[in-house]
Coordinates of C-alpha atoms in Angstrom, one line a residue:
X1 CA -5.3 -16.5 15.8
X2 CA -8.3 -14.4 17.1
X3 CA -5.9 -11.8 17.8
X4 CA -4.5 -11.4 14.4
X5 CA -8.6 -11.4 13.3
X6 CA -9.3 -8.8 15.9
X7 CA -6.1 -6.4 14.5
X8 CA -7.4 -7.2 11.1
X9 CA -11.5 -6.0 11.9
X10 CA -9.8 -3.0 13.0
X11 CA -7.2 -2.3 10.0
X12 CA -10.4 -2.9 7.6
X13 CA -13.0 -0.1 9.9
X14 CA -10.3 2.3 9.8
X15 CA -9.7 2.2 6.0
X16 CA -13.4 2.2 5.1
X17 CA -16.4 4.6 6.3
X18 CA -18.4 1.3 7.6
X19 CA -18.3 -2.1 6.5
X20 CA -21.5 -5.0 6.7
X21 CA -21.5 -7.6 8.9
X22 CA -21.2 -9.8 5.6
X23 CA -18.5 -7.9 3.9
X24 CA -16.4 -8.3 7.1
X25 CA -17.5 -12.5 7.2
X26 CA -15.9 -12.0 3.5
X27 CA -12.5 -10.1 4.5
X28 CA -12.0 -12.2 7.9
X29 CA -13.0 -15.5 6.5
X30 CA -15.6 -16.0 9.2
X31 CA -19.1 -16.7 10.2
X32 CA -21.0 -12.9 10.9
X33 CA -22.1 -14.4 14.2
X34 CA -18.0 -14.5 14.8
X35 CA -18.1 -10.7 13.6
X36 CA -20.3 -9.6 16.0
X37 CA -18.5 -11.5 18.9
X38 CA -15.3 -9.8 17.6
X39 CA -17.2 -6.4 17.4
X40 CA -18.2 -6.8 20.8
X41 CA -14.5 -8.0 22.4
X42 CA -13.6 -4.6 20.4
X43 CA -15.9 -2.8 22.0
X44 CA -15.1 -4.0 25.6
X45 CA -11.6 -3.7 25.1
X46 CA -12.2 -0.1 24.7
X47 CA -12.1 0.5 20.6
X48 CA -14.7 2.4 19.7
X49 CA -16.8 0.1 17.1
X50 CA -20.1 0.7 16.6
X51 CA -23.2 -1.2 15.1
X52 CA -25.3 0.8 12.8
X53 CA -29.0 -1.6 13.2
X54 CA -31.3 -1.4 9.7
X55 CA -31.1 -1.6 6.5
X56 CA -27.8 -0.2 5.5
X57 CA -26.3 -0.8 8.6
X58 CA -23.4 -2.2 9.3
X59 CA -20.1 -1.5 11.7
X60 CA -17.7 1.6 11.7
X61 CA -15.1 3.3 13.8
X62 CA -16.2 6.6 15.9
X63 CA -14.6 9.4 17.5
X64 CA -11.4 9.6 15.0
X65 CA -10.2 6.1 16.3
X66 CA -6.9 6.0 13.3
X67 CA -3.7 6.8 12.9
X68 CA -2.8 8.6 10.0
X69 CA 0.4 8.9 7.4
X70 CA -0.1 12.7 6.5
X71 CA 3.3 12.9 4.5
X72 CA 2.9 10.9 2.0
X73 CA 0.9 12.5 -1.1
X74 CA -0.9 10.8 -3.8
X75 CA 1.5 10.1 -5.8
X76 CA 3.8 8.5 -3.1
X77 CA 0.9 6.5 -2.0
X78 CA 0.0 5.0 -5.4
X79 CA 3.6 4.1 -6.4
X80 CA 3.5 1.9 -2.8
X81 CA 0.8 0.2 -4.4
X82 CA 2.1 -0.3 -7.5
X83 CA 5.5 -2.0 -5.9
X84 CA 3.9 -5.7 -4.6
X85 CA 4.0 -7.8 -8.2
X86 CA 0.9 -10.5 -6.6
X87 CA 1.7 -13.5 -8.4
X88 CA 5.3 -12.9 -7.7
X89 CA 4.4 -12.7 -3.9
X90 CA 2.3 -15.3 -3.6
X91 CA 4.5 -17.4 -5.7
X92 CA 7.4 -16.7 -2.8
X93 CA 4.8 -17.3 0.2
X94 CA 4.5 -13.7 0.5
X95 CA 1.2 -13.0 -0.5
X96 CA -0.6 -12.5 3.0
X97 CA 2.1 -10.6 4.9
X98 CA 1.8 -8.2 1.4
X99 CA -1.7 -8.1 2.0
X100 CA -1.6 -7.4 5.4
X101 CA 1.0 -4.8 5.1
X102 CA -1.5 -3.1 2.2
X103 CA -4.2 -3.4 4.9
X104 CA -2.5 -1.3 7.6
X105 CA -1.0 1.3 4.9
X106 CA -4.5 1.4 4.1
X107 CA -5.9 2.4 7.4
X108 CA -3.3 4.8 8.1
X109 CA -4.0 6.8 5.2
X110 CA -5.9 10.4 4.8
X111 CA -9.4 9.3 3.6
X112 CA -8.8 11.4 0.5
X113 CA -5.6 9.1 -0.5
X114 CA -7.6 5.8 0.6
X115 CA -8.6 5.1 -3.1
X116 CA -4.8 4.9 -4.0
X117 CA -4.5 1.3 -4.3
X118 CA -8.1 1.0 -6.2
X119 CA -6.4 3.8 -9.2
X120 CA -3.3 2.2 -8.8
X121 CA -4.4 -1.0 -10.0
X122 CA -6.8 0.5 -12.9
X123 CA -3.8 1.6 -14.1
X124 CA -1.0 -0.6 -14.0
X125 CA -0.5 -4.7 -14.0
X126 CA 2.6 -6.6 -14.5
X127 CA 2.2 -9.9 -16.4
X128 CA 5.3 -11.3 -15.9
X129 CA 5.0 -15.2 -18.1
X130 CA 5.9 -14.8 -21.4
X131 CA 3.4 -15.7 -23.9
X132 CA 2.1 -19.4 -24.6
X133 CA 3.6 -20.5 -21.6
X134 CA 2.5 -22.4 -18.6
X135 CA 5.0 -21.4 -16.0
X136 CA 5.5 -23.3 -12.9
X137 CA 6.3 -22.2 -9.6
X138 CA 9.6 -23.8 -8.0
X139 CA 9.0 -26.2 -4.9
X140 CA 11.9 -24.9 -3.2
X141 CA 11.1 -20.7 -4.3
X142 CA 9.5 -20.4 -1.2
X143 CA 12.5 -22.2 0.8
X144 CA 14.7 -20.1 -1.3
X145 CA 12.8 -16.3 -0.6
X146 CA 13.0 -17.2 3.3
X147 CA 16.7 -17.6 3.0
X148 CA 16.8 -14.4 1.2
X149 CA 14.8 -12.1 3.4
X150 CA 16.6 -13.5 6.5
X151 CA 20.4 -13.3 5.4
X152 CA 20.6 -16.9 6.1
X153 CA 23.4 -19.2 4.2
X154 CA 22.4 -22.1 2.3
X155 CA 24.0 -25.4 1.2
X156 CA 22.0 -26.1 -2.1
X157 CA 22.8 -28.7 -4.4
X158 CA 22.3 -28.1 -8.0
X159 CA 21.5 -29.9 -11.2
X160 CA 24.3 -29.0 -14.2
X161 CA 23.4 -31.3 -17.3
X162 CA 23.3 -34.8 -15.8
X163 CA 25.1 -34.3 -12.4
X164 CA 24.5 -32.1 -9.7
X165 CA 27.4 -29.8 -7.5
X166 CA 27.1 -29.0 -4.1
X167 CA 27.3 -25.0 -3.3
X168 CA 27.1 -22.9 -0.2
X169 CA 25.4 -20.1 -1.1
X170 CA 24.9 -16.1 0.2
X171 CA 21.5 -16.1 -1.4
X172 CA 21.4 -12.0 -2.4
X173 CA 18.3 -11.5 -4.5
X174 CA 15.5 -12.8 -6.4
X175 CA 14.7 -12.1 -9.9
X176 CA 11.9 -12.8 -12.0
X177 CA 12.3 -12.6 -15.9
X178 CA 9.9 -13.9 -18.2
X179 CA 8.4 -16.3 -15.9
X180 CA 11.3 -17.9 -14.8
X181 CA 13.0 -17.6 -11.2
X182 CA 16.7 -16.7 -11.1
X183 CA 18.9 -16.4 -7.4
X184 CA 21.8 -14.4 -7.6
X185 CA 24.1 -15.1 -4.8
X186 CA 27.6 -15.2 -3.6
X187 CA 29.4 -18.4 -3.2
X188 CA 31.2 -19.2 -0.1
X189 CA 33.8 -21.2 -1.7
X190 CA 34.9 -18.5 -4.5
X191 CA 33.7 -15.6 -3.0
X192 CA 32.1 -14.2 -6.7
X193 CA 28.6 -13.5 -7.4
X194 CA 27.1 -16.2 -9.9
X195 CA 22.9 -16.4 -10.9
X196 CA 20.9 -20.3 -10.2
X197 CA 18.1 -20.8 -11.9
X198 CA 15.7 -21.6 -9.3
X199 CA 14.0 -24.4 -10.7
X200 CA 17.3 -26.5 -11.1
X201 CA 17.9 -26.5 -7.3
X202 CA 17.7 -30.1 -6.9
X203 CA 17.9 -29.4 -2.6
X204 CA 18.3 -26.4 -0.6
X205 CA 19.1 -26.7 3.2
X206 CA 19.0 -23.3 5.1
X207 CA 21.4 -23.3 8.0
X208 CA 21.0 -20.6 11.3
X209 CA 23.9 -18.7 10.8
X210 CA 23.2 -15.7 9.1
X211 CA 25.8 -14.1 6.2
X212 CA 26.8 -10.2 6.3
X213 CA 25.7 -8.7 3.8
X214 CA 27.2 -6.4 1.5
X215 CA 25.6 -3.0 1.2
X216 CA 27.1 -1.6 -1.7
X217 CA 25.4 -4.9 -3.8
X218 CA 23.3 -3.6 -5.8
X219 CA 20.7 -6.2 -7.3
X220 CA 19.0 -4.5 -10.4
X221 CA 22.7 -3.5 -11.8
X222 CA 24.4 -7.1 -10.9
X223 CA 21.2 -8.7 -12.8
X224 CA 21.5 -6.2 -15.5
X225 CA 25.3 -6.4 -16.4
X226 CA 25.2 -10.7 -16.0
X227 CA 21.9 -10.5 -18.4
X228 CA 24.2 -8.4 -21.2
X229 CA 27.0 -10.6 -20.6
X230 CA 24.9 -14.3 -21.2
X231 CA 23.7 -12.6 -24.5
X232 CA 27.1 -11.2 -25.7
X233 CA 28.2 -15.0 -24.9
X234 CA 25.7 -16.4 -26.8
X235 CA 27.0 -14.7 -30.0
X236 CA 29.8 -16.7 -31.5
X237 CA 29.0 -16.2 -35.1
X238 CA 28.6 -13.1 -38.0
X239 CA 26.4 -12.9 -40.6
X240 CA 26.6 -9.8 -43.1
X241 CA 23.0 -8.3 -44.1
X242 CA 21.6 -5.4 -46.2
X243 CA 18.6 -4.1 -44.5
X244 CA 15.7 -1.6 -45.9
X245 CA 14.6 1.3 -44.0
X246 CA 11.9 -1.0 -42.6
X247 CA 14.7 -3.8 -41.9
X248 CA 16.4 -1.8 -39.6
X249 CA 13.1 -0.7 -37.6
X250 CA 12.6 -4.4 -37.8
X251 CA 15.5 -5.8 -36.6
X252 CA 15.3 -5.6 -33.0
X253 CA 11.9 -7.4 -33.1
X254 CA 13.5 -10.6 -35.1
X255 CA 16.6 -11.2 -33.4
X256 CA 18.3 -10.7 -29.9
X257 CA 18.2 -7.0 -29.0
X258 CA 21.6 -6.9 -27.9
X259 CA 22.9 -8.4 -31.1
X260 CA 20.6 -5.5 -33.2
X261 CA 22.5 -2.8 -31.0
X262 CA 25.6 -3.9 -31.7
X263 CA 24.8 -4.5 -35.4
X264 CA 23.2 -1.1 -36.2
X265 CA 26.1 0.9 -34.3
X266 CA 28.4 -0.1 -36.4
X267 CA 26.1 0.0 -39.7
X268 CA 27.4 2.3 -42.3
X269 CA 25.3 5.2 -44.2
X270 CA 22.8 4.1 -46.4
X271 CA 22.9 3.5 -49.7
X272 CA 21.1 5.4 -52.9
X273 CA 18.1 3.3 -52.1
X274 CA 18.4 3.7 -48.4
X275 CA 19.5 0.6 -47.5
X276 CA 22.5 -0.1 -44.9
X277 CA 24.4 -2.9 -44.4
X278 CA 25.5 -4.4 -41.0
X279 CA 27.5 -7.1 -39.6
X280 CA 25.0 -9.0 -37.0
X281 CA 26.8 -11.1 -33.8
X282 CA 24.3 -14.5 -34.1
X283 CA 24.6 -17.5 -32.0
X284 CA 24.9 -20.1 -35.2
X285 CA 24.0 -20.1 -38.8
X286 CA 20.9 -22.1 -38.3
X287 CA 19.8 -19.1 -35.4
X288 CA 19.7 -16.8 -37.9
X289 CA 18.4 -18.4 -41.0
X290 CA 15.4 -18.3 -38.6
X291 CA 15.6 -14.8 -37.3
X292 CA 16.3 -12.9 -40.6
X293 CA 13.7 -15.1 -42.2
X294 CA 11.0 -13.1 -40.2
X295 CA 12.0 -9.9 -42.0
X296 CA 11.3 -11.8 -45.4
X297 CA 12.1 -9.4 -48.5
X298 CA 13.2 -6.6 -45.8
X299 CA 16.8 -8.2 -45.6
X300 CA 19.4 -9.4 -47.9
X301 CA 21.9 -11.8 -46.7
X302 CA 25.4 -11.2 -47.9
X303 CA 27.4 -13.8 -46.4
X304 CA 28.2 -16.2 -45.2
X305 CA 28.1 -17.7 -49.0
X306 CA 26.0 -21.0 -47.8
X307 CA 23.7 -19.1 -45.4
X308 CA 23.0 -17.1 -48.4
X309 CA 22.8 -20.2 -50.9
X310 CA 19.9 -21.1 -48.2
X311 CA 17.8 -17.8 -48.6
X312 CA 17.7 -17.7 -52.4
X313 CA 16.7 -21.6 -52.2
X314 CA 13.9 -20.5 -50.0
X315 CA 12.7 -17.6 -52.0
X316 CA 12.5 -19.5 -55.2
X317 CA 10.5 -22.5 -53.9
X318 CA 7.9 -19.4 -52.2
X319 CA 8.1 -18.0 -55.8
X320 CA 7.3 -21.5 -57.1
X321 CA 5.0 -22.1 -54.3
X322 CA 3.1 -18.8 -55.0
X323 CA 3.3 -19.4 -59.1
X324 CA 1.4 -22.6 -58.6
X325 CA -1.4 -21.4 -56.5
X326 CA -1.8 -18.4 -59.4
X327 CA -2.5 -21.1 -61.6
X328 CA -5.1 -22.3 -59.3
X329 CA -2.8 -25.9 -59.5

């Protein structure tokens, strides 16, 4: 443990001109009486820290004691800080090997690139929960993430409806979208890649033997192509709509994306008052009812005749509903 601590005090002296005997008590979680025993084991194991007595004073490296990255540039060095996602790591168990790996990048940068992580994060944060949500971290994410990082196969089972399966797993990857954990892995049994949600994993049991990987997997485009394929399967249903210009900027923003991509490809030219009418893939009648109804007198439902029916019912009680607070009734 003191070790580690001792590594640490260094790590933090090279990547800052001088630090106080509080601000290291702060970093190393420490009493300063313990910094200035470490200071002194430093000093007698031959690392060059010295104590600056006064007002202002504090403790700093001397006589170039650092090792230095001089390849990477600025902009190298910010995009290194802009790749840990904290509440991801710390969600996975990561959080202080990601801290401690910023630390020694840190110290082994050129002074003039030693700000990067500071305009790094003025700049850029991932919020990764959608809105008005509380998500929860998994129990077993962290169980999960080891089996990841190590290669290790894992005999999960998993909760489908009311019952659970049992699966050995090649866990592959991690994924975080919209606050929720996803696993994409390749099962023993089948040899195909499938995706767990992570918080259904009723156990997962980590074995030693450890899985060959396969190199030409490639995570992003596996997630990607699985992600268009659940929202193409969601889509059983048509509905036929007339949209306004402002409809069809709209659309995307009211229902599924992949659904308004597929809808305004195949729309036809618009019509003398620039309206275009599109067939749109929906997963049920009463899905889109509730979509479309967000772009209010923006859209025109065609058909299906009952879905229809349903519109003009709701715009002549609003009408009514509007008529009667005219009257002041």
């Amino acid at each position: 443990m003191r070790a580690a601590r001792l590594i640490k005090m260094v790590l933090l002296l090279q990547s800052r001109s001088a630090m106080t005997a509080a601000e290291l008590a702060g970093e190393l979680e420490v009493s300063e009486r313990t910094v200035m025993r470490d200071a002194q084991a430093l000093s007698e194991a031959g690392v060059p820290v010295y104590a600056d007595r006064g007002r202002g004073g504090g403790y700093r490296l001397v006589g170039g004691y650092r090792t230095r990255l001089t390849g990477l540039g600025r902009s190298e060095a910010e995009a290194l800080f802009l790749s840990g996602v904290p509440g991801a790591l710390r969600e996975m168990g990561l959080e202080d090997a990601a801290s401690a790996a910023r630390l020694k990048v840190s110290a082994a940068l050129l002074p003039s690139l030693r700000d990067a992580s500071r305009t790094a994060s003025q700049r850029f944060h991932l919020d990764a929960p959608n809105w008005f949500t509380e998500p929860e971290t998994p129990a077993l994410l962290p169980d999960v993430a080891d089996a990841v990082w190590d290669d290790r196969r894992v005999v999960a089972r998993y909760r489908r409806g009311e019952s659970e399966v049992r699966r050995e797993l090649e866990p592959y990857g991690l994924v975080l979208k919209a606050g929720v954990w996803y696993l994409c892995a390749r099962v023993a049994e089948s040899d195909s890649y499938r995706v767990y949600r992570i918080d259904r994993f009723a156990s997962v049991e980590a074995g030693e033997e450890r899985f060959g990987r396969d190199e030409e997997f490639d995570l992003p485009g596996f997630w990607n192509q699985r992600a268009e394929q659940f929202a193409h399967s969601l889509l059983h249903a048509e509905v036929v709509v007339r949209l306004s210009a402002v409809g069809v900027r709209r659309l995307a923003y009211a229902v599924d994306p992949v659904a308004a991509r597929r809808a305004l490809a195949g729309a036809g030219a618009p019509d003398a008052r620039g309206w275009v009418t599109v067939t749109l893939p929906v997963e049920n009648e009463e899905v889109a009812h509730g979509q479309l109804t967000a772009l209010g007198p923006e859209a025109e439902v065609l058909a299906p005749p009952r879905l229809r029916a349903r519109f003009a019912a709701d715009a002549s009680r609003l009408a009514e509903l509007y008529a009667r607070q005219g009257d002041g009734g």
